[in-house]
Coordinates of C-alpha atoms in Angstrom, one line a residue:
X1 CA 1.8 -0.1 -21.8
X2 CA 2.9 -3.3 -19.2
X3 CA 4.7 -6.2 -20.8
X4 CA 2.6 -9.0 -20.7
X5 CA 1.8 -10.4 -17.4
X6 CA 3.6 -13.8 -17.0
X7 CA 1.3 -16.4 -15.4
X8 CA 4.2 -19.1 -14.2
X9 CA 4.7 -19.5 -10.4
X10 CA 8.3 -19.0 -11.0
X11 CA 9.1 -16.3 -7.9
X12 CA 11.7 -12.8 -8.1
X13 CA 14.9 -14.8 -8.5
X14 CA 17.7 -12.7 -6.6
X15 CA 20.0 -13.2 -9.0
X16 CA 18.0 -11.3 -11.1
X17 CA 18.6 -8.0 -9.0
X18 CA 22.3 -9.1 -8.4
X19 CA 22.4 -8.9 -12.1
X20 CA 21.3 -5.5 -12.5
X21 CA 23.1 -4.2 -9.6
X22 CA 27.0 -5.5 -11.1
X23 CA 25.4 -3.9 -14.6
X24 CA 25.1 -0.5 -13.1
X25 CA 28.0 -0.5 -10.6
X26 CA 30.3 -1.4 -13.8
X27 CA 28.4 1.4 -15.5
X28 CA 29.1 3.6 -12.2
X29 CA 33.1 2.5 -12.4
X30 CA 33.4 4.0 -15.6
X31 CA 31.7 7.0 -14.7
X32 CA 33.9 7.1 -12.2
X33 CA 36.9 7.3 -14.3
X34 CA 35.5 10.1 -16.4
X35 CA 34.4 12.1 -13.4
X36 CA 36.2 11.5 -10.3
X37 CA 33.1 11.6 -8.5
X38 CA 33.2 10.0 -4.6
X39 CA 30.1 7.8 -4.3
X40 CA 30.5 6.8 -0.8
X41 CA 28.5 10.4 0.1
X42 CA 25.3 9.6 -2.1
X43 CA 24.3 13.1 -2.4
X44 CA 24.9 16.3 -3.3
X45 CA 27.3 18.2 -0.7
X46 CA 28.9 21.4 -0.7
X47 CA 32.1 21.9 -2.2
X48 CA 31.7 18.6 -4.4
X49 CA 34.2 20.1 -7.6
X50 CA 32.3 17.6 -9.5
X51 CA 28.9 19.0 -9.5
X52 CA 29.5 22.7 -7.9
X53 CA 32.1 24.8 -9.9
X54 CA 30.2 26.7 -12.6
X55 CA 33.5 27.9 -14.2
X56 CA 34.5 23.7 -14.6
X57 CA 33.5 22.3 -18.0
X58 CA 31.4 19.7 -16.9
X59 CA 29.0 22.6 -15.5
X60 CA 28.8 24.6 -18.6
X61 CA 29.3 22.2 -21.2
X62 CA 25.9 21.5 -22.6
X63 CA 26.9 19.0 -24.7
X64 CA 28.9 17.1 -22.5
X65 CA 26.6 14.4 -20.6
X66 CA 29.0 13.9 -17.7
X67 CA 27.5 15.5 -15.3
X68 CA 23.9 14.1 -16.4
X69 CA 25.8 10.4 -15.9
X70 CA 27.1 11.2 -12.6
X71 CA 23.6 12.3 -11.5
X72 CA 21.9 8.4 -12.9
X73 CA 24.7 6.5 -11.5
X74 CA 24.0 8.0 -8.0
X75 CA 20.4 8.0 -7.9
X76 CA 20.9 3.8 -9.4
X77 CA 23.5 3.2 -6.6
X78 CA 21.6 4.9 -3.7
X79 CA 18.0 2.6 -5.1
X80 CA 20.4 -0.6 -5.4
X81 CA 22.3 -0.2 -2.3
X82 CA 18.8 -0.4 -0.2
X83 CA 18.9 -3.7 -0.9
X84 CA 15.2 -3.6 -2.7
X85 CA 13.6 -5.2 0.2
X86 CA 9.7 -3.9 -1.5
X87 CA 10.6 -6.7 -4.3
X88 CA 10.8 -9.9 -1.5
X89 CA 8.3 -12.3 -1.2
X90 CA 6.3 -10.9 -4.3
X91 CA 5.2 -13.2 -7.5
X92 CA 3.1 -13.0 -10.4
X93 CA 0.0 -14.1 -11.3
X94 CA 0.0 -17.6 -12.3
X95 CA -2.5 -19.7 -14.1
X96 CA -4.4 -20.5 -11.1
X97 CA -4.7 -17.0 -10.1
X98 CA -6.8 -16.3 -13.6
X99 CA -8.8 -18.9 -13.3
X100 CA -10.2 -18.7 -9.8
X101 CA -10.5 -14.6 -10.9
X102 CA -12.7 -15.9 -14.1
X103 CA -14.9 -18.4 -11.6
X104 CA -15.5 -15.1 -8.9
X105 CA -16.8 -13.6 -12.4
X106 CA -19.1 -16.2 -12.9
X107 CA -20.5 -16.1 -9.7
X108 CA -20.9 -12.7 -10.3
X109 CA -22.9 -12.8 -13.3
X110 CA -25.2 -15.1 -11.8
X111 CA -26.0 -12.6 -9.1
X112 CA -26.3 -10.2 -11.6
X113 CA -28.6 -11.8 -13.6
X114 CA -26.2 -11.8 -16.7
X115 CA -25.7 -14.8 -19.2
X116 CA -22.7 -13.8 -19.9
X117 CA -19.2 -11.3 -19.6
X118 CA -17.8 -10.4 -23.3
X119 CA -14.5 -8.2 -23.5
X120 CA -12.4 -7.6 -26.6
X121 CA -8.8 -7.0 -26.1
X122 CA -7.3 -4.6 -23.3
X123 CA -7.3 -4.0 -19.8
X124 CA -10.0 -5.9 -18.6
X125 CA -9.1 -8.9 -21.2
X126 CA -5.8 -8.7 -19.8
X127 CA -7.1 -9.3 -15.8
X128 CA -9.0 -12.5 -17.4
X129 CA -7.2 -13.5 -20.0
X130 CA -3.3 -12.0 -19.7
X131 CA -3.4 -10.1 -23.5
X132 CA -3.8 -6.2 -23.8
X133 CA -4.6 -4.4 -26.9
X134 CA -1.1 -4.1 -28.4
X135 CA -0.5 -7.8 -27.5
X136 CA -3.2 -8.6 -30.0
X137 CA -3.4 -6.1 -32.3
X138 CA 0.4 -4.3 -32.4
X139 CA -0.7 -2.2 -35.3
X140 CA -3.7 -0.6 -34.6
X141 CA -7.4 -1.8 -32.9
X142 CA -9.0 -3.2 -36.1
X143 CA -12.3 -3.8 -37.3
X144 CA -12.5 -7.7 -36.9
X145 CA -13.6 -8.3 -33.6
X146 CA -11.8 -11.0 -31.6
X147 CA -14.2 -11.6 -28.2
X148 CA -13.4 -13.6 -24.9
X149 CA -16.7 -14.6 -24.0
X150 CA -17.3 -16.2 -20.1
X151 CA -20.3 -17.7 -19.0
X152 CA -21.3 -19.5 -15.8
X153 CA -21.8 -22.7 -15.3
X154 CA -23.0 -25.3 -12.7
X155 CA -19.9 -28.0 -11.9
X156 CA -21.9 -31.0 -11.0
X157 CA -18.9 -32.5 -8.8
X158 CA -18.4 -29.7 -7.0
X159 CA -21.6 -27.9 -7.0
X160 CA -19.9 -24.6 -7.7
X161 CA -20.5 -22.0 -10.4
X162 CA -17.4 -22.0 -12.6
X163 CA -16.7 -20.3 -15.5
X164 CA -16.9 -21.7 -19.4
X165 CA -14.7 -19.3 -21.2
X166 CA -15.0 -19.5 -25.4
X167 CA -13.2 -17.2 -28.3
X168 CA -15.0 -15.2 -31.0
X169 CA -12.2 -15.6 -33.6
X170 CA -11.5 -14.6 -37.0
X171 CA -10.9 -18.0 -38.7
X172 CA -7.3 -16.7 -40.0
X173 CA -6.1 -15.9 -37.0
X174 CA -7.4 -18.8 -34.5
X175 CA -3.9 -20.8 -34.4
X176 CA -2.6 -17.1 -33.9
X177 CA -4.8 -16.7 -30.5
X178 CA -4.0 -20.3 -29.1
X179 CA -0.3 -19.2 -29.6
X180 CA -0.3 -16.4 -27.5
X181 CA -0.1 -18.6 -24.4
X182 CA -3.5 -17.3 -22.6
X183 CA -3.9 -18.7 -18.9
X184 CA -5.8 -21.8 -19.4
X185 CA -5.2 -25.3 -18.0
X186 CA -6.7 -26.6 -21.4
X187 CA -6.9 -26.0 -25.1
X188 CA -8.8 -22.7 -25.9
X189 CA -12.1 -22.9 -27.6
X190 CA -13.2 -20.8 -30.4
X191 CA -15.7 -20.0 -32.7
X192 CA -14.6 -18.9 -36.0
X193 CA -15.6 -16.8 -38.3
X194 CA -15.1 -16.5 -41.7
X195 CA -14.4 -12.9 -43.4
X196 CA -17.8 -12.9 -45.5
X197 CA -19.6 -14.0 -42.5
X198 CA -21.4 -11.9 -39.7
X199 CA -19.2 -12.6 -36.9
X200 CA -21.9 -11.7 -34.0
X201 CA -24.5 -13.9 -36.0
X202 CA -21.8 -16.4 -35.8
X203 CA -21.2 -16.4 -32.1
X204 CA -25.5 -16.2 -31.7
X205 CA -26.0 -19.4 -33.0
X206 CA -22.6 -21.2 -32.1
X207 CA -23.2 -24.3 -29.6
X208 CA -22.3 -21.0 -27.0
X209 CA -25.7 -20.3 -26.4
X210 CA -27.6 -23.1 -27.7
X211 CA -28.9 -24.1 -24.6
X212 CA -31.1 -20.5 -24.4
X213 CA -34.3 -19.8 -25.5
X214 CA -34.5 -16.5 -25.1
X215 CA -31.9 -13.4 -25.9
X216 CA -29.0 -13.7 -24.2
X217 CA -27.7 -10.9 -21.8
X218 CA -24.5 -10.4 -22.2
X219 CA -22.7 -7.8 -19.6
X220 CA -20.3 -5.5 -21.5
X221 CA -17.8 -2.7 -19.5
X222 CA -16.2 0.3 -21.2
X223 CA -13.4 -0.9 -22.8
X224 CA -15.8 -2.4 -25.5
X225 CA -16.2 -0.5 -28.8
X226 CA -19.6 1.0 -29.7
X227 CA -19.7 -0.8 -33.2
X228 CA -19.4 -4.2 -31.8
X229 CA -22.1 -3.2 -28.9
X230 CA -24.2 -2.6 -31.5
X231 CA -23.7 -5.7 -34.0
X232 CA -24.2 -8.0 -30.9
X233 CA -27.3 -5.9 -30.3
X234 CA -28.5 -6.3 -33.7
X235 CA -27.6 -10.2 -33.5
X236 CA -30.2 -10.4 -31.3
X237 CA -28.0 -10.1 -28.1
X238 CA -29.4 -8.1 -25.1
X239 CA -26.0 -5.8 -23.9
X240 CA -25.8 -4.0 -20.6
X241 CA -23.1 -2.1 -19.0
X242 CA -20.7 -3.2 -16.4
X243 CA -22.6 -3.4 -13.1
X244 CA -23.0 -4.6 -9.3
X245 CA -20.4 -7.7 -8.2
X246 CA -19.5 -8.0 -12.1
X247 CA -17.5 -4.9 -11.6
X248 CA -16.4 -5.5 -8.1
X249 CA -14.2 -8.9 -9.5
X250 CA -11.8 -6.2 -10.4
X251 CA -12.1 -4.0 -7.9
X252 CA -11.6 -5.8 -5.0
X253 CA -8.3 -7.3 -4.9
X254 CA -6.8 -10.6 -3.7
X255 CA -3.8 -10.9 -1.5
X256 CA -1.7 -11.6 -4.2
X257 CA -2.6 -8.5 -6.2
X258 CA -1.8 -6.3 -3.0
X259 CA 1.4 -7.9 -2.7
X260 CA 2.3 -6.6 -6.0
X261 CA 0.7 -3.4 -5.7
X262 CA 2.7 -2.8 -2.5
X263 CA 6.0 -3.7 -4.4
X264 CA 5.6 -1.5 -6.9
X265 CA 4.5 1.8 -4.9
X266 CA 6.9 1.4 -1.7
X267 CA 9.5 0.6 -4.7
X268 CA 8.3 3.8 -6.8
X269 CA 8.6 6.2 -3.6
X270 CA 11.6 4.5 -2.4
X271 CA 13.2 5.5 -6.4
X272 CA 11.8 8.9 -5.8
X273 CA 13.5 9.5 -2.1
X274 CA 16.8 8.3 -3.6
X275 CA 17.3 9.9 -6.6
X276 CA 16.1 13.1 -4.7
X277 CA 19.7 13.0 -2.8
X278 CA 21.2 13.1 -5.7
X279 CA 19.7 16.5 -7.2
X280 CA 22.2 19.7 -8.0
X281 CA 21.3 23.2 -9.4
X282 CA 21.2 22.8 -13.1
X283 CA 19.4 19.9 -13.5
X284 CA 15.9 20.2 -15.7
X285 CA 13.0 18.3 -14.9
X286 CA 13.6 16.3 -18.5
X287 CA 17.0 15.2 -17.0
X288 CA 15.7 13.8 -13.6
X289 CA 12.6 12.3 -15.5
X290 CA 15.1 10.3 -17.4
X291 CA 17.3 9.2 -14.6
X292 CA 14.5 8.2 -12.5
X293 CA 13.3 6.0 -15.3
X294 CA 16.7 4.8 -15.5
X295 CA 16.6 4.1 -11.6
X296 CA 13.1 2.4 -11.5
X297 CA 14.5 0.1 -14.2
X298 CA 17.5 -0.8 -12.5
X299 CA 15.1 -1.7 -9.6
X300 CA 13.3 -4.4 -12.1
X301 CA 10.4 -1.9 -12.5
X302 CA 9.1 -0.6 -15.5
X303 CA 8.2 3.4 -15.9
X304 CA 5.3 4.4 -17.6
X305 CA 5.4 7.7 -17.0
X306 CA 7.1 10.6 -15.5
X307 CA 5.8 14.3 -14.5
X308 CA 8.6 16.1 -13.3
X309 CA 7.7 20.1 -12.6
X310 CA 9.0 23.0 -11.0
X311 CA 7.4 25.6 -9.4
X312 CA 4.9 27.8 -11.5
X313 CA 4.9 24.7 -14.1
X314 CA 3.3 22.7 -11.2
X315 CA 0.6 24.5 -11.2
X316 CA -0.9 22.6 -14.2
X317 CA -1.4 19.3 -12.2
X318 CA -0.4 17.0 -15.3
X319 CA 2.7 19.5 -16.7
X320 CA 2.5 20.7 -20.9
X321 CA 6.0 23.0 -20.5
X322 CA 8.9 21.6 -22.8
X323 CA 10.9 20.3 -19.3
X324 CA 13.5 22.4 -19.9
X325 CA 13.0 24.5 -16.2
X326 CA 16.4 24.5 -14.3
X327 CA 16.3 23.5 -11.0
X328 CA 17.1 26.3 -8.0
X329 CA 17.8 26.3 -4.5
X330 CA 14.4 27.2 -3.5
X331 CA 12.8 25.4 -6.6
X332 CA 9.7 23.1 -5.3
X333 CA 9.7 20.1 -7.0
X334 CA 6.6 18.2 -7.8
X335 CA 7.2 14.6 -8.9
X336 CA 4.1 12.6 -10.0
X337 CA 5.2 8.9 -11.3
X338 CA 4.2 5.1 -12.3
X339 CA 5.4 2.2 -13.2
X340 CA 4.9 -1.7 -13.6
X341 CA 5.7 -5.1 -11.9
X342 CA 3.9 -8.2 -13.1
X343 CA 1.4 -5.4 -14.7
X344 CA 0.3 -3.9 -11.6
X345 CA 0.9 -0.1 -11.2
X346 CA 2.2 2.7 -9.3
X347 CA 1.1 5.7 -9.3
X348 CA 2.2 8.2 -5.9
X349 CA 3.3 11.8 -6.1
X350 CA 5.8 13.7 -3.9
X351 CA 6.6 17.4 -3.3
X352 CA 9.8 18.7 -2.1
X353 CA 12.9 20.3 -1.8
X354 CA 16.1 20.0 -3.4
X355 CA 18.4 18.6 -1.2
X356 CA 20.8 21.4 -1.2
X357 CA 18.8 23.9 0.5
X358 CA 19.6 23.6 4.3
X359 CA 16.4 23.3 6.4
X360 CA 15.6 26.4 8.2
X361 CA 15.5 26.4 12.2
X362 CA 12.6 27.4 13.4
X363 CA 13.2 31.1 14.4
X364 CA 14.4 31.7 10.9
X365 CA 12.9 34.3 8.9
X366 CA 11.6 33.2 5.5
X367 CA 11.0 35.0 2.3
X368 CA 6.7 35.7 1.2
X369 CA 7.8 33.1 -0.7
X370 CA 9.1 30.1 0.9
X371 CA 6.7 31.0 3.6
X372 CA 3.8 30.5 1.3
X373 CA 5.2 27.2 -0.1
X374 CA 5.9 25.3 3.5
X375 CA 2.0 27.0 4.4
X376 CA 0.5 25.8 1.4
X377 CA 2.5 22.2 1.7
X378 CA 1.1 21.1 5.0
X379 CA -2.3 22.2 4.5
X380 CA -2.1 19.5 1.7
X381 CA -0.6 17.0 3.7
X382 CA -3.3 17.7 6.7
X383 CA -6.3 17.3 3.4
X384 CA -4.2 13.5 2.4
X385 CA -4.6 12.9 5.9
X386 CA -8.2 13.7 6.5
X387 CA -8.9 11.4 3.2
X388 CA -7.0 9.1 4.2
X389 CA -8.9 8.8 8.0
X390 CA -12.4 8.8 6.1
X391 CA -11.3 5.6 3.7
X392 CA -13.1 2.9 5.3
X393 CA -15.7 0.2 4.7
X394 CA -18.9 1.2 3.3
X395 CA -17.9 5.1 3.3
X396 CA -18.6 6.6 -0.2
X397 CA -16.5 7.8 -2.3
X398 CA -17.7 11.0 -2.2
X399 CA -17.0 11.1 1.0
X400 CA -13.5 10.6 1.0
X401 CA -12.9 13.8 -1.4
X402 CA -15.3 15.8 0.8
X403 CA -13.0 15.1 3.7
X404 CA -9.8 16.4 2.0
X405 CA -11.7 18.9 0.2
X406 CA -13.0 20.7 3.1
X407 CA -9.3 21.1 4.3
X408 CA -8.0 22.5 1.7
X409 CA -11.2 25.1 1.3
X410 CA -11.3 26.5 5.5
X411 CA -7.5 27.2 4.6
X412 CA -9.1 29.5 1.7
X413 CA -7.1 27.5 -1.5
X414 CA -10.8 26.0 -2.4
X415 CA -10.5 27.1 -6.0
X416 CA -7.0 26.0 -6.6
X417 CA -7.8 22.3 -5.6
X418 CA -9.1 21.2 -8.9
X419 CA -9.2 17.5 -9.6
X420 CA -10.7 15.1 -7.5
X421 CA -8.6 13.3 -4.1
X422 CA -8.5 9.8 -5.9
X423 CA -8.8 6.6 -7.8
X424 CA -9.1 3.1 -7.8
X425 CA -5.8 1.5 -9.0
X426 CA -4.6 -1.9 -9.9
X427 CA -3.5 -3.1 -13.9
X428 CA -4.6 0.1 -14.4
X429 CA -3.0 3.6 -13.3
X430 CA -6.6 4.8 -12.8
X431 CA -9.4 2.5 -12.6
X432 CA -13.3 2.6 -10.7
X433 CA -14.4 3.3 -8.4
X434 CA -13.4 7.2 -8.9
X435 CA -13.1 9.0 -5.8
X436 CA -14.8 12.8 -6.4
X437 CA -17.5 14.7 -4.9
X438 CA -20.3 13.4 -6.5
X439 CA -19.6 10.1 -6.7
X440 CA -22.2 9.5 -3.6
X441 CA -23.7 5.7 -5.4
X442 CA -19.5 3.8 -5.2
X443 CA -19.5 2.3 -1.1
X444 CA -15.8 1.4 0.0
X445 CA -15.4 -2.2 0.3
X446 CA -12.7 -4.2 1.8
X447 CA -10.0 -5.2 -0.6
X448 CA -10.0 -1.9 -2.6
X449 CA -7.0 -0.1 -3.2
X450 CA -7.1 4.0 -3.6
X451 CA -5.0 6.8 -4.3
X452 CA -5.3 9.5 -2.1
X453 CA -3.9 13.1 -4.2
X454 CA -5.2 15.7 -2.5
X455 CA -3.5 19.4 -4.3
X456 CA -3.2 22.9 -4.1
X457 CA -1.9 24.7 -7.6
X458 CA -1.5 28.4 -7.8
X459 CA -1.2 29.7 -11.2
X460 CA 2.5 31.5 -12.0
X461 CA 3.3 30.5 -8.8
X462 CA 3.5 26.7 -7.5
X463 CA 2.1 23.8 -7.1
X464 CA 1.8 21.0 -4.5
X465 CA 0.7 17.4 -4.6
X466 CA 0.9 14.4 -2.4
X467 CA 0.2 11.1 -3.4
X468 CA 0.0 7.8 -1.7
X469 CA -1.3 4.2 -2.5
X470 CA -3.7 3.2 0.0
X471 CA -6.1 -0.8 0.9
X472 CA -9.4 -0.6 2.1
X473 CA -9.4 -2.5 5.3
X474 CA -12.4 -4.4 6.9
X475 CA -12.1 -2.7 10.5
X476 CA -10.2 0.6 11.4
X477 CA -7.9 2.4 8.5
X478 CA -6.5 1.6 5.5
X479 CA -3.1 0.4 4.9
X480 CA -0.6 2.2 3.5
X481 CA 0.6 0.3 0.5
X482 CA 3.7 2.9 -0.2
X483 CA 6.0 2.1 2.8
X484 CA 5.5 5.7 4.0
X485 CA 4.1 8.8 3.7
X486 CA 6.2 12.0 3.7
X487 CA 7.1 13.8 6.9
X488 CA 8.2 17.3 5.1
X489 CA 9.4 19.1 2.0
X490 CA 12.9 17.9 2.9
X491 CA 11.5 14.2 4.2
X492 CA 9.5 13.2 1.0

């Protein structure tokens, strides 16, 4: 789903941003000339001719896009015109950054006991070696198995464990693997295997593991396919599953991979909150899913996906309506959205109000209705919060949905909170360790990153979800790796 992550030290150039900002304020000066729209307000206002007047043509005129324009050139100016401070002082991963992540590994499998880590292409090859499935296979995942095998060794001028890293290859396609540009210091090495050969034979009695007298445990995660499992079983191999500090590599970030993660979150909520001042009745949730794509890009990130539901079609946490709900005064809007930046993802959630809809003082009296959506909105705020306060070292995971979960069931919504609070996150949207009730074995450890998604969803009715990025810390709570939280259904 990410590009491929680049592995240079080359840093954000500014120019970059500057680039993108002249693109879509020329864009913005022509819509300006279609339109007449003043941009100096940055949001929706009353008595705006341009967006209010439903007997004007650009109200009712379903095929004319204007009005849809207008809307993506204001939610791109408000994002560019923050200046994009989230994207300062963040890089990618450079070469160095793989290989000292491939050493931690082979520390790890020593620990673990393990002679080795095998991992065919995807997300896990991608954290070691910088190629995801498409990136090696843009067709389809084949039947020839192509293997990045890393095993531990002893540097005798250092004393350290390191980590020897060989490719299982088909012979055809080894110049086709050294040009893809993995992050290595040196020339690749590779075993190849001919088409008529047994490919896991092959790599069994390569120079790989001559040194071994005995079967050879190799440490697998999920990512790997059962049929090659089972041919490097029946080649003699002893396979296991992903276990103990072999897993933790991943888990447990560096400061680099925080820096990014925080980019890309604060940057994703900060898209959200700006586009959001934008909104006008008669928008559909397809039409602000596509302009907040548009103003992620514009922002140098790259969406990946975009849930945006109103009222009773929030209800089903993950959406399945066409998109084609208008958007209302008293509409709730549930936004749940991700994107990329150096590979690293974002995943948050907000729920709000358009911004149209004055606030109400507090002596105002409010429909059933409203009532029961500002109610049900801080009692999911108060379960994120109680999550949030439990996410500490060497709490379990269980724990932390527990915490929320309690919340949301004295306020008598038990039923209606049906996923679990949260995730692990990093190259992946959702990765381990998984954050639900039963998960009592996974223990918080410092470096972690979470999402915290605690929700209430009431069936023909609404729903409500709030969703923050969060990084384990070794003393006290975590940090907040999306700038802020929300402070209300009209502060999201």
């Amino acid at each position: 789903m990410s590009k491929q992550l680049p592995f240079s030290t080359v840093e954000v150039k500014p120019r970059n941003r500057f680039s993108a900002r002249n693109l879509a304020l020329m864009i913005a000066s022509a819509g300006l000339l279609a339109t007449g729209y003043n941009f100096s307000r940055h949001s929706w206002s009353p008595g705006d001719p341009n967006l209010l007047a439903p007997d004007q043509r650009i109200w009712n005129d379903a095929d004319n896009p204007a009005r849809v324009r207008t809307f993506q050139q204001c939610a791109i100016n408000n994002l560019l015109e923050t200046g994009l401070p989230f994207m300062k002082n963040v890089a990618p991963i450079a070469v160095e950054d793989f290989v000292e992540r491939r050493d931690r590994l082979a520390q790890a499998l020593v620990a673990e006991g393990a002679d080795a880590f095998v991992v065919e292409p995807g997300y896990t090859f991608k954290y070691y070696g910088n190629v995801s499935q498409p990136e090696w296979e843009v067709w389809e995942p084949e039947e020839r198995p192509f293997l990045m095998v890393i095993r531990p060794f002893h540097d005798e001028a250092t004393g350290n464990v390191k980590a020897n890293t060989t490719f299982l290859c088909p012979s055809f396609e080894a110049e086709r693997a050294r040009l893809l540009g993995m992050p290595f210091s040196e020339e690749i090495s590779i075993v190849p295997w001919e088409e008529h050969w047994n490919p896991y034979t092959t790599l069994w009695q390569s120079d790989v593991f001559l040194s071994l007298h005995r079967s050879a445990r190799l440490m697998v995660d999920e990512e790997m396919r059962d049929f090659i499992q089972r041919g490097l079983g029946s080649a003699g191999f002893e396979v296991v599953g992903l276990q103990g500090q072999v897993e933790e590599v991943r888990q447990i970030k560096t400061a680099k991979e925080v820096d990014i993660l925080r980019a890309v979150n604060t940057g994703t909520v900060e898209a959200v909150r700006q586009m959001r001042k934008c909104l006008y009745p008669g928008l559909t949730e397809n039409e602000i899913a596509a302009v907040l794509d548009d103003a992620l890009r514009a922002a140098g990130l790259d969406p990946f996906f975009d849930i945006v539901l109103f009222d009773e079609n929030a209800s089903n946490p993950h959406g399945g309506t066409n998109g084609s709900k208008v958007l209302e005064a008293e509409t709730f809007v549930l936004i749940d959205v991700g994107a990329h930046l150096y590979g690293y993802s974002s995943d948050i959630c907000r729920t709000f109000i358009p911004p149209f809809l004055q606030k109400p003082s507090e002596d105002e009296v409010l429909s059933p209705r409203m009532s029961e959506k500002l109610k049900v909105w801080d009692i999911v705020f108060e379960a994120q919060t109680r999550s949030i306060d439990q996410m500490r070292e060497s709490m379990t995971a269980a724990s932390v949905d527990i915490a929320a979960r309690d919340v949301i069931s004295r306020a008598g919504y038990g039923d209606a909170f049906t996923h679990r609070v949260g995730h692990g996150i990093g190259i992946k949207a959702h990765e381990s360790p998984y954050m639900n009730q039963g998960n009592t074995a996974s223990l918080l450890k410092t470096g972690m990153t979470f999402t915290s998604e605690p929700g209430i969803y009431l069936v023909d009715k609404f729903g409500v979800r709030h969703e923050d990025v969060l990084l384990v810390q070794r003393d006290g709570k975590p940090e907040l790796l999306t700038g802020s939280r929300a402070r209300g259904p009209w502060e999201p």
